[in-house]
Amino acid sequence: MAITDYSIAAFDIQKIWADFPILSREVHPGVPLIYLDSTATSQKPLQVIAAMDEFYRRSNANIHRGIHALAEESTAAYESARERIAAFIGAATPREVIFTRNTTESINLVTQSWGRANLNPGDVVILTEMEHHSNLVPWQMLAQERSLRLEFIPVTGDGLLDLDEYARLLTLDPKMVAFTHMSNVLGTINPATEIIRMAHEIGALTLVDGAQSVPHLPVDVQALDADFVAFSAHKMLGPSGIGILYGRKALLEAMPPFLGGGDMIKRVELRSFQSNALPYKFEAGTPAIAEAIGFGSAVDYLADLGMEAVEQHERQIITYALERLEEIPGVKVFGPAAEHRGGVASFTLPEAHAHDISQILDADGIAVRAGHHCAMPLHTKFGIPATARASFYIYNTLEEVDRLVDGIYKVKQLFA
Amino acid sequence: MAITDYSIAAFDIQKIWADFPILSREVHPGVPLIYLDSTATSQKPLQVIAAMDEFYRRSNANIHRGIHALAEESTAAYESARERIAAFIGAATPREVIFTRNTTESINLVTQSWGRANLNPGDVVILTEMEHHSNLVPWQMLAQERSLRLEFIPVTGDGLLDLDEYARLLTLDPKMVAFTHMSNVLGTINPATEIIRMAHEIGALTLVDGAQSVPHLPVDVQALDADFVAFSAHKMLGPSGIGILYGRKALLEAMPPFLGGGDMIKRVELRSFQSNALPYKFEAGTPAIAEAIGFGSAVDYLADLGMEAVEQHERQIITYALERLEEIPGVKVFGPAAEHRGGVASFTLPEAHAHDISQILDADGIAVRAGHHCAMPLHTKFGIPATARASFYIYNTLEEVDRLVDGIYKVKQLFA
Amino acid sequence: MDDLYRELIIDRYKNPQFRGELDPHNFTFEDDNPYCGDHIRVDVRVDDNDVVIEAAYSGEGCSISQASADLLIEFIHGKTLDEVKALTKDDLLELLGIDLGPVRLKCALLSLKVLKAGAYGLGKDEVSDDLVE
Amino acid sequence: MDDLYRELIIDRYKNPQFRGELDPHNFTFEDDNPYCGDHIRVDVRVDDNDVVIEAAYSGEGCSISQASADLLIEFIHGKTLDEVKALTKDDLLELLGIDLGPVRLKCALLSLKVLKAGAYGLGKDEVSDDLVE
Ligand SMILES: Cc1ncc(COP(=O)(O)O)c(C=O)c1O
Ligand SMILES: Cc1ncc(COP(=O)(O)O)c(C=O)c1O
């Protein structure tokens, strides 16, 4: 869409639009894209696309073992990406930063390596009712295998975690508290520092699902005092196929390997092996090399904007979006007030199913997601099968919110 | 290097060179690249790079759940790639084709899902002495966890599997025979059809490590009658970060999930979940979407050339390379005669360590790998810590073999 | 978005013609699409020659799932059970007359899946997407 | 490739000046680089003031690992044990005077790792790359 809205001062939106080729695309003939689905996956700036392109055109080689020039360039680029990502999240050392496929694999690495080694029948793990399936199912699998007890911090009617109930659950002496920093449905930004402090007081470890927070908020893993943090590149301007598990060095060092194979070993005999040092111990086989390099470029882009500015930009949009959505008769937006949330608004209409909302909006080029957003239990709790979700990122504008609102009025008219 | 060698008729090398931008690069000022390290990872044609570039510039969205136009385009492109890969390997249905990160993860999926569900203390698994660490360590991890017995088909002095000893090992009633179709060190192409037939006769399942065979030979999983086949995109013109596990539908259906999370579920409640249908059951979280699309493009490229032509091209080069290498005094090439091998030649020199060979060759732009090539037990068996390895693919020429030989003479001179 | 979507689908969704339950019936079946909560039940009555003489659907969900059911039920009146069992995805898409992406396809096919599962007399656990592929 | 590589490294590799074993010695240590099989042992003799008065290395491997060891052993003659313990990666690279990629770096640093592990009196299991970073 044409950008006529410069009311948002956090950064230069016109410059950002020039960096994202997809935003100038028409989704249907004559219909430009309004992309409001960044919570599912973000768009990618030219800088990220070019970094990967350039890698394949100039430097591509397998890493770590090669002596020839390309192998050295590739290894240096891959490890430099790890260092920049480590700096971006404030890790004490790049060795604490493990490349995985995505948030989901990062969490499975924790459940299958740390969990199998440390949890015993009857042990309690605390999750929350607002978790994404990626932070539920791995624990359910482990709970079934190890007879663990899963307990859930309840979500209040206005989409916040019930911290009193959390305090009560902590008396069960849990070994682990695993929670999402920001809900991908409600947008709720949970008080991670407090949740972690309370867990540590009773000796529990913590895993932060940072899939939505690391892309949208300043996150410093040492300031949070988190034990594990999981996130995905594709939600923060980076490519698909790569994510991160951050873990405290001492914890990672004590954990058994997760997947076995090339690169994660120091020495192999026919019937035994010795694991490699961190971070390689957890990176079996040829990793996602170009993707790591693209991810490095993505955090450079975000760091240049400044994560405070990113957060401020989204706060302005979501504040405006909640105002505008709530003035539409019948629209029900789930989740807390703007000051407790990031740029996510999930809503329902009485006359039309979420799928129909999304399909009708698509005719106007507006991309929103419809469904349970991989959070079925939360939807069950709110008694709805599906919501439509508009989500915002650095490239979105207030004018796009207006177009969304116009579109919702069209849906209402069609289904009246 | 300038291409003046048109003696190889299997396909038009000049056309191929035009497709691979990296091949025109100078690795040092004035020194063009001679890339002889495709066994570690192949280079990528423009078609593959462009497919991913185009995806990020035009269609990028998360898949499977979205109704908007971009999500539909992305889903269709991702699934179309799966279909083309399935056709490329002759799978009965695309549902048997599971996207993983790489060969290594594919094998771990089998050991951790099929293996944990089906193997019990004392059960025998047969491997070979020429396996890559990726087909050793996952079985060692499982063997330790489940008290399995691992047995190894020996490698003969000329780098072939000892099939008499294999027949004897089969009397141990193994549950699984997991072997590499083509050795990444010796280049040996193992008689996979026969190995599988013999395993099936006594009721054992088979896993084929196809990391080197699928890129270089015609491989039809149904003709092989293989139960599982693992391979990586990055070794066959495709991107990093994506690989395949092929498995027979009935086997995959009976297996428990591997990683838990979004997309691999049908239904989730707080304390339980129901797995999704194939192939999604084994694809937890946002997959490597752009990479799948690039992989689809890579198999299109190979299918256009024809895998028979690819094999023939490499047979010509390796035949010539073995001839030329063997005429250099002191060079010892490991592995069988050309008719039993693909385009891989690992060798040693008495006067210089493999690292030195590789570094000196690099000064002339020649990229070969040096080390144990993730096959330490095989190197131990041959009593050498490291070899230098030259490996060939569709873009290599006889003239490049000559340059390699010139380079080796230089090494000999320096270290004389 | 196709104009047909607006006209045919939304019209059938707002003004269904075969909504309801039949009692007695020769078979009934219900299932849902876990991705979006769409739910469809079909009740079918056949004569001695296994020809459908009356049928109805009930349930809830998006316009595509409900309108498809309405169109499908209309279509099977006068068809034999064997003809019903032989119905394919393409038959249903022809009825709808619009292009559907992969997600909406699942919505559209729910009623066909339920109908065929009922016609074949399958148990709840035996239903799979293979029925409509 | 740097010409220095050819001259200095290959010369030292072919004509080592401090190759051998020392008996008696004040400490000895050996280890290898599993990636390539390079192996280095160092033997060191110090006087009453903990100053290195004699040292030697033995082992096998690529030219970088062996030549680095030769240069390093030459360098520590006359240094105190505390000075030896304080040696860094950069000190060694200065001795070598050439740029090294990540893999060859491991070859080059093996002798320093072994030397420092010996100087600190570490056990075999306590050796880590942290010693040379
Ligand atoms: C025979 C063989 N198996 C397995 C692998 C591992 O492949 P990846 O690193 O892509 O998982 C390789 C790659 O070097 C290989 O050559
Ligand atoms: C809160 C949250 N956790 C986890 C995930 C899973 O991320 P991925 O699919 O990249 O593994 C998502 C993505 O939808 C998410 O929003």
PDB file of C-alpha atoms and ligand atoms in Angstrom, chain A residues 62 262-263 284-287, chain B residues 39-41 101-107 130-135 180-185 209-213 230-235 242-243 373-374 389, ligand 1:
ATOM      1  CA  ASN A  62      31.110 -27.087   4.585  1.00  0.00           C
ATOM      2  CA  GLY A 262      29.335 -35.667  12.709  1.00  0.00           C
ATOM      3  CA  ASP A 263      30.696 -32.521  14.382  1.00  0.00           C
ATOM      4  CA  ALA A 284      25.114 -32.858  14.978  1.00  0.00           C
ATOM      5  CA  GLY A 285      25.701 -33.053  11.254  1.00  0.00           C
ATOM      6  CA  THR A 286      26.099 -30.281   8.733  1.00  0.00           C
ATOM      7  CA  PRO A 287      24.251 -27.324  10.229  1.00  0.00           C
TER       8      PRO A 287
ATOM      9  CA  THR B  39      31.480 -34.780  -0.934  1.00  0.00           C
ATOM     10  CA  ALA B  40      31.544 -32.342   2.005  1.00  0.00           C
ATOM     11  CA  THR B  41      29.015 -30.077   0.336  1.00  0.00           C
ATOM     12  CA  ARG B 101      17.704 -30.873   8.828  1.00  0.00           C
ATOM     13  CA  ASN B 102      20.172 -33.297   7.282  1.00  0.00           C
ATOM     14  CA  THR B 103      21.134 -36.960   6.952  1.00  0.00           C
ATOM     15  CA  THR B 104      22.262 -36.916  10.553  1.00  0.00           C
ATOM     16  CA  GLU B 105      18.890 -35.867  11.901  1.00  0.00           C
ATOM     17  CA  SER B 106      17.150 -38.370   9.633  1.00  0.00           C
ATOM     18  CA  ILE B 107      19.170 -41.208  11.147  1.00  0.00           C
ATOM     19  CA  MET B 130      33.055 -47.644   6.735  1.00  0.00           C
ATOM     20  CA  GLU B 131      30.198 -45.665   8.277  1.00  0.00           C
ATOM     21  CA  HIS B 132      30.213 -41.916   8.653  1.00  0.00           C
ATOM     22  CA  HIS B 133      29.917 -40.837  12.312  1.00  0.00           C
ATOM     23  CA  SER B 134      26.333 -39.904  11.528  1.00  0.00           C
ATOM     24  CA  ASN B 135      25.470 -43.556  11.041  1.00  0.00           C
ATOM     25  CA  THR B 180      26.129 -46.433   3.765  1.00  0.00           C
ATOM     26  CA  HIS B 181      25.235 -46.784   0.122  1.00  0.00           C
ATOM     27  CA  MET B 182      28.434 -45.020  -0.860  1.00  0.00           C
ATOM     28  CA  SER B 183      31.447 -44.336   1.350  1.00  0.00           C
ATOM     29  CA  ASN B 184      32.439 -40.693   1.667  1.00  0.00           C
ATOM     30  CA  VAL B 185      36.094 -41.732   2.155  1.00  0.00           C
ATOM     31  CA  ASP B 209      22.667 -43.804   4.475  1.00  0.00           C
ATOM     32  CA  GLY B 210      22.136 -42.222   1.081  1.00  0.00           C
ATOM     33  CA  ALA B 211      24.072 -39.019   1.828  1.00  0.00           C
ATOM     34  CA  GLN B 212      26.526 -39.822  -0.961  1.00  0.00           C
ATOM     35  CA  SER B 213      24.474 -42.086  -3.214  1.00  0.00           C
ATOM     36  CA  ALA B 230      18.491 -40.722   4.692  1.00  0.00           C
ATOM     37  CA  PHE B 231      20.085 -37.928   2.658  1.00  0.00           C
ATOM     38  CA  SER B 232      20.923 -34.202   2.692  1.00  0.00           C
ATOM     39  CA  ALA B 233      20.070 -31.432   0.221  1.00  0.00           C
ATOM     40  CA  HIS B 234      23.377 -29.617   0.606  1.00  0.00           C
ATOM     41  CA  LYS B 235      25.305 -32.463  -0.990  1.00  0.00           C
ATOM     42  CA  ILE B 242      17.389 -29.505   4.978  1.00  0.00           C
ATOM     43  CA  GLY B 243      17.470 -33.248   4.483  1.00  0.00           C
ATOM     44  CA  HIS B 373      36.136 -37.055   7.053  1.00  0.00           C
ATOM     45  CA  CYS B 374      33.896 -38.028   9.978  1.00  0.00           C
ATOM     46  CA  ARG B 389      40.249 -36.154  -0.273  1.00  0.00           C
TER      47      ARG B 389
HETATM   48  C1  LIG E   1      28.097 -41.072   3.980  1.00  0.00           C
HETATM   49  C2  LIG E   1      27.648 -39.890   4.767  1.00  0.00           C
HETATM   50  N1  LIG E   1      26.724 -40.039   5.728  1.00  0.00           N
HETATM   51  C3  LIG E   1      26.274 -39.016   6.453  1.00  0.00           C
HETATM   52  C4  LIG E   1      26.741 -37.746   6.256  1.00  0.00           C
HETATM   53  C5  LIG E   1      26.216 -36.645   7.116  1.00  0.00           C
HETATM   54  O1  LIG E   1      25.499 -35.707   6.369  1.00  0.00           O
HETATM   55  P1  LIG E   1      24.980 -34.386   7.082  1.00  0.00           P
HETATM   56  O2  LIG E   1      26.183 -33.715   7.693  1.00  0.00           O
HETATM   57  O3  LIG E   1      24.396 -33.591   5.983  1.00  0.00           O
HETATM   58  O4  LIG E   1      24.006 -34.808   8.118  1.00  0.00           O
HETATM   59  C6  LIG E   1      27.710 -37.525   5.266  1.00  0.00           C
HETATM   60  C7  LIG E   1      28.248 -36.170   5.038  1.00  0.00           C
HETATM   61  O5  LIG E   1      29.420 -35.928   5.178  1.00  0.00           O
HETATM   62  C8  LIG E   1      28.166 -38.616   4.510  1.00  0.00           C
HETATM   63  O6  LIG E   1      29.092 -38.448   3.564  1.00  0.00           O
END
